[in-house]
Short mmCIF file of C-alpha atoms in Angstrom, two decimals:
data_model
loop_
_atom_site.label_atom_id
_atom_site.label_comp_id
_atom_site.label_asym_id
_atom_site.label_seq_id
_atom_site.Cartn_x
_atom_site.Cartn_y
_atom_site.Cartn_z
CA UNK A 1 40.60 -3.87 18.02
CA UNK A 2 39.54 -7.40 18.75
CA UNK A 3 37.43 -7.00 15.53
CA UNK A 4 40.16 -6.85 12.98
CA UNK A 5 40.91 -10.32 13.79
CA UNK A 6 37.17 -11.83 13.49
CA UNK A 7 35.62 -12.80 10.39
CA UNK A 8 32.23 -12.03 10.92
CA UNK A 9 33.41 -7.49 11.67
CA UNK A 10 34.12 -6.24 8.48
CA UNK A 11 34.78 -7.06 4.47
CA UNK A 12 37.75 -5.60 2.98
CA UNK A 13 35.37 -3.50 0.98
CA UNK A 14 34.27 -1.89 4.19
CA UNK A 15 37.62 -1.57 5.41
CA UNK A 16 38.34 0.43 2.33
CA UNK A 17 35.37 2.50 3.31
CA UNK A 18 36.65 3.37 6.61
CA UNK A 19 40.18 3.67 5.52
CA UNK A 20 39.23 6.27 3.08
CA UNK A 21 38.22 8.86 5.22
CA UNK A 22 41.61 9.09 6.22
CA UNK A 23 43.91 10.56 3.64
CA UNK A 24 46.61 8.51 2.61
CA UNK A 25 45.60 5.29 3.47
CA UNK A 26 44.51 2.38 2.36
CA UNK A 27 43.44 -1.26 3.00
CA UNK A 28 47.09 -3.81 2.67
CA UNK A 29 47.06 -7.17 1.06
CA UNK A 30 48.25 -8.30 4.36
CA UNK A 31 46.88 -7.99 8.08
CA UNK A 32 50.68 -7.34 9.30
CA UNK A 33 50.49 -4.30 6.74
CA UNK A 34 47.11 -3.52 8.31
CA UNK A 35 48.25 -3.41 12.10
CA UNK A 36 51.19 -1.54 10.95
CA UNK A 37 49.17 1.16 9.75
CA UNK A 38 46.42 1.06 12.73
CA UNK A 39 49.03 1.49 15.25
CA UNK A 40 50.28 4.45 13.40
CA UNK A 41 46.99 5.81 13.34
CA UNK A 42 45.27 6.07 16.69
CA UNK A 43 42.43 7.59 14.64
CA UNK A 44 41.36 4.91 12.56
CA UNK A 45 41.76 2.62 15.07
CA UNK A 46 39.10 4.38 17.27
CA UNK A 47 37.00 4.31 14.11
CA UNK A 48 37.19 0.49 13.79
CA UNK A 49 36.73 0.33 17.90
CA UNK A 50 33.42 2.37 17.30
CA UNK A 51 32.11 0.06 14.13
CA UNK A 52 33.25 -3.00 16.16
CA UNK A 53 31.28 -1.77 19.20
CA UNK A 54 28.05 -1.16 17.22
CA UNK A 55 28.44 -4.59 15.47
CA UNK A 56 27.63 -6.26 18.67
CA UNK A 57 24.18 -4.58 19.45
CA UNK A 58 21.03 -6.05 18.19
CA UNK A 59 20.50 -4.93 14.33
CA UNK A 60 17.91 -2.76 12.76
CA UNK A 61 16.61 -3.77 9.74
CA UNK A 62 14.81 -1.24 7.38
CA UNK A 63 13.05 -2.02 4.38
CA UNK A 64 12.93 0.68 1.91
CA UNK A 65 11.23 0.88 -1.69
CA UNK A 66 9.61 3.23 -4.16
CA UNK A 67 10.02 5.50 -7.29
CA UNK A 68 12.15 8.91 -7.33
CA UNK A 69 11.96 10.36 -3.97
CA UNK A 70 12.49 6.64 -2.42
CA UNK A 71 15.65 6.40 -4.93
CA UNK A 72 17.45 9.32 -5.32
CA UNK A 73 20.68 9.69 -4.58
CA UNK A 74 21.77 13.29 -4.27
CA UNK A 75 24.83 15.20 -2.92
CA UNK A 76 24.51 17.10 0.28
CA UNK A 77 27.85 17.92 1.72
CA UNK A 78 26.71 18.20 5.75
CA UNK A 79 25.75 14.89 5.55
CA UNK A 80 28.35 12.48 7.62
CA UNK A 81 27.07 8.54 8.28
CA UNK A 82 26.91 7.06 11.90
CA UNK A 83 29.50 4.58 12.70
CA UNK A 84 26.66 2.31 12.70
CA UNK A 85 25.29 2.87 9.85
CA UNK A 86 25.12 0.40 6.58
CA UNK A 87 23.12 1.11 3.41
CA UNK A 88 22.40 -1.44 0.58
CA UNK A 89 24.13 -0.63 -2.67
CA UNK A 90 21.39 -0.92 -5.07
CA UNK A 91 20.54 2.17 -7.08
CA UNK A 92 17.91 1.64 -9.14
CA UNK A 93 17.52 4.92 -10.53
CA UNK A 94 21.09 4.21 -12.24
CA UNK A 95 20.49 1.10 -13.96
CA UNK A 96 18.80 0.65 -17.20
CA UNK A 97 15.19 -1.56 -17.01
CA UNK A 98 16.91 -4.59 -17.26
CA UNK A 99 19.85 -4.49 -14.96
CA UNK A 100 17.79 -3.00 -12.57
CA UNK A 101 15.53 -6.30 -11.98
CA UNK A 102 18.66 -8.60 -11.89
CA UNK A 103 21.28 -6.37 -10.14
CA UNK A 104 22.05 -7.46 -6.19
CA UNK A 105 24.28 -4.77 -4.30
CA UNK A 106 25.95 -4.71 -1.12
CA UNK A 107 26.46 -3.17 1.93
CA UNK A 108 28.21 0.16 2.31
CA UNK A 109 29.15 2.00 4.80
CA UNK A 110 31.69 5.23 6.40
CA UNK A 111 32.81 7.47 3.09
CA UNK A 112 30.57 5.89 0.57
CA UNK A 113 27.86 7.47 2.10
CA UNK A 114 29.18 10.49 3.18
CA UNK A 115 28.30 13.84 1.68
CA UNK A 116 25.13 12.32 -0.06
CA UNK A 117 21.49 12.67 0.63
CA UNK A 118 18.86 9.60 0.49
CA UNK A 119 15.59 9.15 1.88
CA UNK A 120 15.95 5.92 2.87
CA UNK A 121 19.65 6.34 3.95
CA UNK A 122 18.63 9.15 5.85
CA UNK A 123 16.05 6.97 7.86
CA UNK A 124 18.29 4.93 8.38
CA UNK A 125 21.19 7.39 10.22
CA UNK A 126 18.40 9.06 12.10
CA UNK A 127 17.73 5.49 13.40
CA UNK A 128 21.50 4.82 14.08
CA UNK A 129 21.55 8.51 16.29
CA UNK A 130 18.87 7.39 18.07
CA UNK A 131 20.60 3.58 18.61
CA UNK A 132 24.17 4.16 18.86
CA UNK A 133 24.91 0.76 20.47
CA UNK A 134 22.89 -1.09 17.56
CA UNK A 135 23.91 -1.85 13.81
CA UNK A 136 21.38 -0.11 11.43
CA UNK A 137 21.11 -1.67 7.96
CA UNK A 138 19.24 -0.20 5.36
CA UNK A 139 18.18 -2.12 2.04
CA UNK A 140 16.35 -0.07 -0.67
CA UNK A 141 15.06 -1.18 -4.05
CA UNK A 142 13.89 1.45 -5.74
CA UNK A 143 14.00 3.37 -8.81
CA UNK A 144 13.08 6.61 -10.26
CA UNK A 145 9.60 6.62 -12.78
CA UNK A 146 8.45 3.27 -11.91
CA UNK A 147 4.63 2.65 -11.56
CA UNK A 148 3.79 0.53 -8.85
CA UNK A 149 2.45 -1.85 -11.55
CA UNK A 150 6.48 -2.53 -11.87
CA UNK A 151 6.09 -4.23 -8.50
CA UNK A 152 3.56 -7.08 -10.17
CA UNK A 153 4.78 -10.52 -10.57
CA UNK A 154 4.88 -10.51 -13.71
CA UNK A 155 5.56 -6.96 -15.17
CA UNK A 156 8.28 -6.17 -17.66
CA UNK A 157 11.72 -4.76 -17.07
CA UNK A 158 12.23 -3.60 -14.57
CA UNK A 159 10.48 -5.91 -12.36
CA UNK A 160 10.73 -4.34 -8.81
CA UNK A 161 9.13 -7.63 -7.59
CA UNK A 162 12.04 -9.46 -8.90
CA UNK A 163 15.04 -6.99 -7.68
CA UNK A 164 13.10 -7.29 -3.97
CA UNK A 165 13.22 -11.17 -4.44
CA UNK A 166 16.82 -11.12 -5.25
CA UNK A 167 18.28 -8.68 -3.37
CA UNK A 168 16.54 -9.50 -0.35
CA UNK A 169 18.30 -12.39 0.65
CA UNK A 170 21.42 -11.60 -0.06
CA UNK A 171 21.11 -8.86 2.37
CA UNK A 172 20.28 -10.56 4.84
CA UNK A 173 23.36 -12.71 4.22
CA UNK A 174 25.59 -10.08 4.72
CA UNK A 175 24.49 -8.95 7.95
CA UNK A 176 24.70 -12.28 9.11
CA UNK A 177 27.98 -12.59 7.90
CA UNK A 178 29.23 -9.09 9.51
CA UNK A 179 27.38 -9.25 12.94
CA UNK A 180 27.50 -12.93 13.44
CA UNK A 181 23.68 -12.48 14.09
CA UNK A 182 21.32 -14.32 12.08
CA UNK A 183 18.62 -11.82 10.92
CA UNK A 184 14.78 -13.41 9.83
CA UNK A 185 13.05 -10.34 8.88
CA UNK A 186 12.56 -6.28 8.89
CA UNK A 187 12.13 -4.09 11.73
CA UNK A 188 10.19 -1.73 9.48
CA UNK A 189 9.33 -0.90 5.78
CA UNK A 190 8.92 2.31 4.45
CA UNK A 191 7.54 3.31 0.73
CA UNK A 192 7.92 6.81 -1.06
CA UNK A 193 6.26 6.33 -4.61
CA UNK A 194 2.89 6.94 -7.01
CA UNK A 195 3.91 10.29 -8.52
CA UNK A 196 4.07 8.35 -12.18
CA UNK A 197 0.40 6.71 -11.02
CA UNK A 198 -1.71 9.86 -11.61
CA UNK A 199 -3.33 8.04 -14.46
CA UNK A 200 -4.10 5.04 -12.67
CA UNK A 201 -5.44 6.75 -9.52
CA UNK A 202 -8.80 5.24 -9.68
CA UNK A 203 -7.06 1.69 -8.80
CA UNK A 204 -4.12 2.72 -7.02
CA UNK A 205 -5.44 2.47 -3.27
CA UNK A 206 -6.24 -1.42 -4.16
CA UNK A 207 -3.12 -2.08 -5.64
CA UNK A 208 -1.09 -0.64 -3.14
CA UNK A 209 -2.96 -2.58 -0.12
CA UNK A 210 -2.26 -6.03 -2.59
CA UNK A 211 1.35 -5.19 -2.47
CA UNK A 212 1.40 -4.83 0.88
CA UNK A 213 -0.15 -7.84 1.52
CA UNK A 214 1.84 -9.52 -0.81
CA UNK A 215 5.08 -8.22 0.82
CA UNK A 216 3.57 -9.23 4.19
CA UNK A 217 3.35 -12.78 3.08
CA UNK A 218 7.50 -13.25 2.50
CA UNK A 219 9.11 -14.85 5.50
CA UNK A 220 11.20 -11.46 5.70
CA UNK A 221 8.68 -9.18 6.13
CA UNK A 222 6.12 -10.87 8.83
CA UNK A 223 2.61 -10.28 9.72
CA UNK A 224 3.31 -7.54 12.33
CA UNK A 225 6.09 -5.28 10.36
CA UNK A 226 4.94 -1.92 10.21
CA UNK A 227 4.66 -0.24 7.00
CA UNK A 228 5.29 3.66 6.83
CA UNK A 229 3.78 5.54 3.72
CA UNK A 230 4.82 8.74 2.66
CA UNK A 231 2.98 11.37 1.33
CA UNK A 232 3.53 13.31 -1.97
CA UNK A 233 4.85 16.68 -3.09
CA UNK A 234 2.32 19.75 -2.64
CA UNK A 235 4.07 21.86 -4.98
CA UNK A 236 4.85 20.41 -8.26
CA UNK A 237 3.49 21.79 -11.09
CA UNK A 238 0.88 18.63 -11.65
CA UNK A 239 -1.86 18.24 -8.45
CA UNK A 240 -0.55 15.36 -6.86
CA UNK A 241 -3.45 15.60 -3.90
CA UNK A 242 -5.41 12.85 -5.23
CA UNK A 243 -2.64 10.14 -4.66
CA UNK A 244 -2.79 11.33 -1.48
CA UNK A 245 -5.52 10.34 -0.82
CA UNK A 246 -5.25 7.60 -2.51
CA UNK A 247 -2.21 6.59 0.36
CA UNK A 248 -4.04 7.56 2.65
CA UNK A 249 -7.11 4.61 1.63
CA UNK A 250 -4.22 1.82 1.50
CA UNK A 251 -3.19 3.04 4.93
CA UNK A 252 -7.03 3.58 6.14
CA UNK A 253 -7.48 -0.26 5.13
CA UNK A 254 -5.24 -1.89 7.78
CA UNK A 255 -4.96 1.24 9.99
CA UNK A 256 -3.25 -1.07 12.74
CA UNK A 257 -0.18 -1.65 10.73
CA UNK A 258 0.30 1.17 8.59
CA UNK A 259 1.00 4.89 9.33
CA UNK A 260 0.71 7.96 6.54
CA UNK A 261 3.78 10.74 6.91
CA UNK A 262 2.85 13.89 5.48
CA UNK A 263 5.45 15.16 3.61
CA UNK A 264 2.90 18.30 2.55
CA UNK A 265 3.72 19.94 5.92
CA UNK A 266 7.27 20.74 5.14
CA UNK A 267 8.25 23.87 3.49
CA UNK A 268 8.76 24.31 -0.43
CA UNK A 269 11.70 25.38 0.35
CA UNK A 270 13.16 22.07 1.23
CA UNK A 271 11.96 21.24 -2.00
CA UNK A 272 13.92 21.24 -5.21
CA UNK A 273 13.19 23.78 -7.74
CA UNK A 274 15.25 22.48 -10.70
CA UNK A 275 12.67 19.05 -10.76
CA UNK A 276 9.74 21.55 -9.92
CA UNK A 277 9.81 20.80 -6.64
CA UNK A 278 8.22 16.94 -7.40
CA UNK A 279 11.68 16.06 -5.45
CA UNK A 280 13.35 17.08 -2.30
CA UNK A 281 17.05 18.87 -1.44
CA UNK A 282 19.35 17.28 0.28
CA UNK A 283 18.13 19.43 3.33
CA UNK A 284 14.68 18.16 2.70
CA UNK A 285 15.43 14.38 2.67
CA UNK A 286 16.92 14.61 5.93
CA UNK A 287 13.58 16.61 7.60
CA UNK A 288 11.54 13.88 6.03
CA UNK A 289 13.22 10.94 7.53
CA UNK A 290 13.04 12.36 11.09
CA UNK A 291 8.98 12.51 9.90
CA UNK A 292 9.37 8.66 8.50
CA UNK A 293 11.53 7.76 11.69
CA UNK A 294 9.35 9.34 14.24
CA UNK A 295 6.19 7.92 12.47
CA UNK A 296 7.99 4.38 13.07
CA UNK A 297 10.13 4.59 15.96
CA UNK A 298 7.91 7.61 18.30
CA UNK A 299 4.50 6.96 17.17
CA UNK A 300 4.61 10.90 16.13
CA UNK A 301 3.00 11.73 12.61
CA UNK A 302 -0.33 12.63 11.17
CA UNK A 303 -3.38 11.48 12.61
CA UNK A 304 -5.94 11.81 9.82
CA UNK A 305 -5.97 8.41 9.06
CA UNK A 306 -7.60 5.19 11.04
CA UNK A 307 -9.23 2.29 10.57
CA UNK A 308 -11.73 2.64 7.43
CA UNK A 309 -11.66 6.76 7.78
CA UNK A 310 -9.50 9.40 6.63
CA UNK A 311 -9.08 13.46 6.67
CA UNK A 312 -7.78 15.50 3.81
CA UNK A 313 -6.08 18.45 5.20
CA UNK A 314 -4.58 19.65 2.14
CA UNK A 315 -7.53 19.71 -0.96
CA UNK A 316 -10.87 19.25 0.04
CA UNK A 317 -10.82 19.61 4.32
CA UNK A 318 -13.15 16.65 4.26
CA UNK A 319 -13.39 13.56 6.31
CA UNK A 320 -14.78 10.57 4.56
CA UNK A 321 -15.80 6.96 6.89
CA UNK A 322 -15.65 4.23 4.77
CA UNK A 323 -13.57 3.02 1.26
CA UNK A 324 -13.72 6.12 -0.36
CA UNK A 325 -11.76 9.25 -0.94
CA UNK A 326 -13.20 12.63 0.26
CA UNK A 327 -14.90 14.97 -2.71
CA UNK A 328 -14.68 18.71 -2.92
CA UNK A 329 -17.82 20.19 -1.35
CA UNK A 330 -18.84 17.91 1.09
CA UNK A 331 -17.21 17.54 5.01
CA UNK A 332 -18.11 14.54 5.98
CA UNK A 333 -19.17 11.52 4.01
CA UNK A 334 -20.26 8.16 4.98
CA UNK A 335 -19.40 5.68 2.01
CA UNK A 336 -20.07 1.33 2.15
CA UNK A 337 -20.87 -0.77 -0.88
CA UNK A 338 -23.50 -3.10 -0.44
CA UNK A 339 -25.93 -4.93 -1.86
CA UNK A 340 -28.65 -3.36 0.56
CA UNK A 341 -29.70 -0.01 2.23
CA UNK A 342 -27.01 2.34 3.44
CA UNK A 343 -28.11 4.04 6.59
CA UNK A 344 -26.68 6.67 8.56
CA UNK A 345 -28.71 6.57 12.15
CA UNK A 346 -28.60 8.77 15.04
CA UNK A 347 -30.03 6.07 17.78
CA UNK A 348 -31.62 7.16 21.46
CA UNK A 349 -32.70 3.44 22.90
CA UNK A 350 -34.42 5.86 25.38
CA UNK A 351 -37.99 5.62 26.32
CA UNK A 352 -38.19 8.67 28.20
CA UNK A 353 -40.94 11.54 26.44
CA UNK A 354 -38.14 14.21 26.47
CA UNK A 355 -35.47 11.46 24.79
CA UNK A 356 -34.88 12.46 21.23
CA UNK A 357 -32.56 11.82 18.27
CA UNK A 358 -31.41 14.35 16.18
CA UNK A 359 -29.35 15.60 12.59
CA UNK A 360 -28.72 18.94 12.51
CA UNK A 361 -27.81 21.43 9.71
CA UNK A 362 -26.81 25.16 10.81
CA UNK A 363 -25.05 28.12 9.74
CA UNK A 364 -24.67 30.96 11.67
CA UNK A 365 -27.73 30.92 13.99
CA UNK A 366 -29.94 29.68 11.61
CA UNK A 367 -30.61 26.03 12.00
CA UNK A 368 -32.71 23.04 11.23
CA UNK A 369 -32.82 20.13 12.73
CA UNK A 370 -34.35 16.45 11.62
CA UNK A 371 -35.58 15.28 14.86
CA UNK A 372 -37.46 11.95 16.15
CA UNK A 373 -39.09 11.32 19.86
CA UNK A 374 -40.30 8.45 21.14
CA UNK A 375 -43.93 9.65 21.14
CA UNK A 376 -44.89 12.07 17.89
CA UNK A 377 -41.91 10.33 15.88
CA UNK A 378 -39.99 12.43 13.39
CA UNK A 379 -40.44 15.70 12.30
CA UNK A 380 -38.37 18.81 11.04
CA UNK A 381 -37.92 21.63 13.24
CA UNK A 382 -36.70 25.07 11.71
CA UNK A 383 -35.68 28.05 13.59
CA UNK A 384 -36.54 30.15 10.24
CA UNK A 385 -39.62 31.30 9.08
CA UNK A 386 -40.09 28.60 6.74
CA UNK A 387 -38.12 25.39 5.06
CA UNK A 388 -37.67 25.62 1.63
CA UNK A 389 -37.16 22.70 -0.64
CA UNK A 390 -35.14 23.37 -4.35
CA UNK A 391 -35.00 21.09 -6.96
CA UNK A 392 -34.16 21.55 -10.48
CA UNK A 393 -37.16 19.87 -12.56
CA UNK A 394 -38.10 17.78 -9.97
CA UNK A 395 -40.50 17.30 -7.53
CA UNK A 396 -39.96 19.18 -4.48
CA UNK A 397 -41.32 16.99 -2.41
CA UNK A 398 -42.55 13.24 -1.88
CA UNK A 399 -45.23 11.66 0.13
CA UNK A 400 -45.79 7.95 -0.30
CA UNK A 401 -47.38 5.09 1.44
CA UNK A 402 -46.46 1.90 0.11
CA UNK A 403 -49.12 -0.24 1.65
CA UNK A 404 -52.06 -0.54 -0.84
CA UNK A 405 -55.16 -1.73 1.52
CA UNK A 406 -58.44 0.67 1.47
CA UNK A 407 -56.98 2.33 4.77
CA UNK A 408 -53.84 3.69 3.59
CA UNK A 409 -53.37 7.38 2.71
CA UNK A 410 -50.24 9.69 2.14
CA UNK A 411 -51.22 13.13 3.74
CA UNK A 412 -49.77 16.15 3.59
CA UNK A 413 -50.73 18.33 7.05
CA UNK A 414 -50.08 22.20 7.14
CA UNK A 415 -50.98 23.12 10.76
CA UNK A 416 -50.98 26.46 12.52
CA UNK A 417 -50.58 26.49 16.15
CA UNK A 418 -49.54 23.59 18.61
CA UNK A 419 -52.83 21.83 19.47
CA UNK A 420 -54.25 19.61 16.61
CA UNK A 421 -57.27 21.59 17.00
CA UNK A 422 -55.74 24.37 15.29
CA UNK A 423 -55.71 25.39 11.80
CA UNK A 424 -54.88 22.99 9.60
CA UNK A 425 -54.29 22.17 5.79
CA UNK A 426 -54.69 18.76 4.80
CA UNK A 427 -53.13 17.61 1.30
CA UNK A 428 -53.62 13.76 0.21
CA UNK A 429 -54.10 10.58 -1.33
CA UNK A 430 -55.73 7.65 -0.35
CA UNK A 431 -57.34 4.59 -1.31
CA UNK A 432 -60.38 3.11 -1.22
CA UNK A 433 -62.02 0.13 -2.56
CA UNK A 434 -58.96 0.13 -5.31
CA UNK A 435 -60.43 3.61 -6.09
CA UNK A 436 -58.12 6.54 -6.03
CA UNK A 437 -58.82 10.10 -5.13
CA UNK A 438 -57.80 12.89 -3.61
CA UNK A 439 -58.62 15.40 -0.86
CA UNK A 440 -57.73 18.86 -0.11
CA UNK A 441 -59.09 19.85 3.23
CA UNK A 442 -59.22 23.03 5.15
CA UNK A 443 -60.10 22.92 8.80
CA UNK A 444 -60.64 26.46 10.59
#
């Protein structure tokens, strides 16, 4: 009970919190009042003995932000908070446009967040399970419908930039003021949002790697704070796979910091129906912060997404290297915008006759394969009885030499048999003199 006596344990607000789990009591105007009605209640006091305990441990910080599924506060009766747990007042979702850039909350903790479901919150008590010894404070600014152009410096009511700037502090004031611990910056920051961003999709990878960045630049967030990034919904009514992806470019672009948590694996039925399934139950929140926890805390999550690369399990089964998203039909693509050639190279430094380097195409057992050795050069190798070439009112096929001296020519060879004695067809183009012509040639 030394805590009761210390100003840096708990506010009379949180008092009240504790106290209210208990029925028929409630915080006294005076500490005499108080004692009376701890020593009459061995319960309570073992409750205060518990918060007092985990007020001593290290804190955990956890940064939380996003639209709906970041925000919403829903009931779900199984749900009791850790001892150690504290979550930041601010609900978004509640507030009109205005209030909700200029509102600060506070810290809340025992009965106020019992019986209620939050993503964030829920992060947050799987991280107090998992450090019972340590303080866990959660501080999410969120609200439901925003576009993450509400996070901009300058965008209109409400400003989520603004909120963060405001709020931000004064959390971290109040943990300071109930642990006695002066706390710099976040542990960990996890975002849920871009359901309301289908129309900006095109941009939304960029924008959400600038806010990053931009977050990453406060004193309170740090260079090295991981970031966590949820996926999206895989059931609602509107195809939501292309902000997936999407997510998964922002992560793909610092790979080292970032993780992507896909929320597609879990069931629709932790899903709820009456939003069409665009938000989760109660039941659902909870599975999806051990996903978000274990992402952060156990290095556990999906691993389709690394530096510059990403897989899409869910729409297209593609893979795509580079700043790009994967397209339906294709399994792998190679994407890089530059001013130059792209080239995709299969390299054999090897000098040896038998050395070669090789692309191959097959299905079933038939195959071709583009091949290149270090003494005929490249050629293409079919195990069918021919290669055919299909174009659409185009040419099929292409021979050029670009050098324009009387020597060059672009030749076509058609060859039976392995020796270059054999029968051949010879197709081409030369030039001589600065005279053009052609030859068709049949050797047998």
């Amino acid at each position: 009970m030394s805590g009761v006596n210390t100003t840096n344990l708990i506010t009379a607000t949180l008092l009240d919190s504790v106290l209210g789990n208990r029925a028929g009591t409630t915080v006294k105007a005076s500490v005499a009042d108080l004692a009376a009605q701890l020593a009459a209640s061995g319960a309570i006091a073992d409750r205060l003995n518990e918060i007092d305990a985990a007020l001593t441990g290290v804190p955990i910080v956890l940064f939380v932000a996003g639209q709906s599924n970041a925000a919403n506060r829903t009931a779900y009766a199984p749900f009791v908070a850790p001892p150690n747990l504290w979550m930041w007042s601010y609900a978004g979702s509640t507030l009109s446009n205005a209030a909700a850039t200029t509102t600060v909350g506070n810290f809340e903790t025992g009965s106020a967040l019992a019986g209620k479901a939050n993503w964030g919150m829920m992060i947050g008590a799987r991280a107090a399970i998992d450090n019972p010894t340590r303080p866990v404070f959660v501080v999410n600014i969120s609200k439901g419908g925003a576009q993450i152009a509400q996070w901009d410096v300058a965008a209109a009511d409400p400003n989520m930039w603004t909120a963060t700037l405001a709020n931000i502090p004064a959390a971290l004031a109040e943990i300071a003021a109930l642990t006695g611990q002066t706390v710099t910056r976040f542990d960990a920051a996890f975002w849920w949002q871009g359901e309301s961003d289908l129309d900006t999709n095109t941009t939304y990878a960029a924008a959400l790697d600038a806010l990053i960045n931009r977050f990453r630049a406060q004193s309170w967030f740090g260079v090295t704070t991981p970031v966590i990034c949820s996926g999206l919904s895989p059931y609602w009514n509107t195809d939501l796979s292309v902000m997936n992806k999407n997510i998964r470019q922002a992560v793909s672009m610092d790979a080292s910091r970032r993780r992507f948590v896909a929320t597609s694996i879990l069931p629709q039925a932790l899903w709820d129906a009456s939003s069409n399934y665009i938000h989760m139950s109660g039941a659902g929140y909870w599975e999806a912060a051990k996903l978000a926890w274990d992402a952060y805390a156990n290095g556990i999550g999906f691993d389709g997404v690394g530096a510059n690369w990403q897989y899409d399990p869910e729409d297209t089964g593609g893979f795509v290297f580079g700043q790009g998203k994967p397209l339906d039909g294709y399994l792998i693509q190679f994407v890089k915008d530059q001013p130059g050639s792209t080239i995709v190279a299969a390299y054999n430094p090897s000098t040896d006759t038998a050395a070669r380097a090789k692309f191959q195409a097959r299905v079933a057992e038939k195959q071709v394969t583009l091949e290149c050795d270090p003494t005929l050069g490249a050629r293409l190798v079919s195990t069918d009885d021919y290669i055919g070439l299909i174009a659409a009112g185009k040419p099929l096929f292409f021979c050029n030499s670009p050098n324009a001296d009387n020597q060059t020519s672009a030749t076509l060879l058609l060859q039976i048999g392995g020796a270059l004695v054999s029968k051949r067809v010879l197709v081409g183009a030369a030039d001589s003199a600065g005279t053009e012509f052609r030859t068709l040639r049949v050797q047998n």
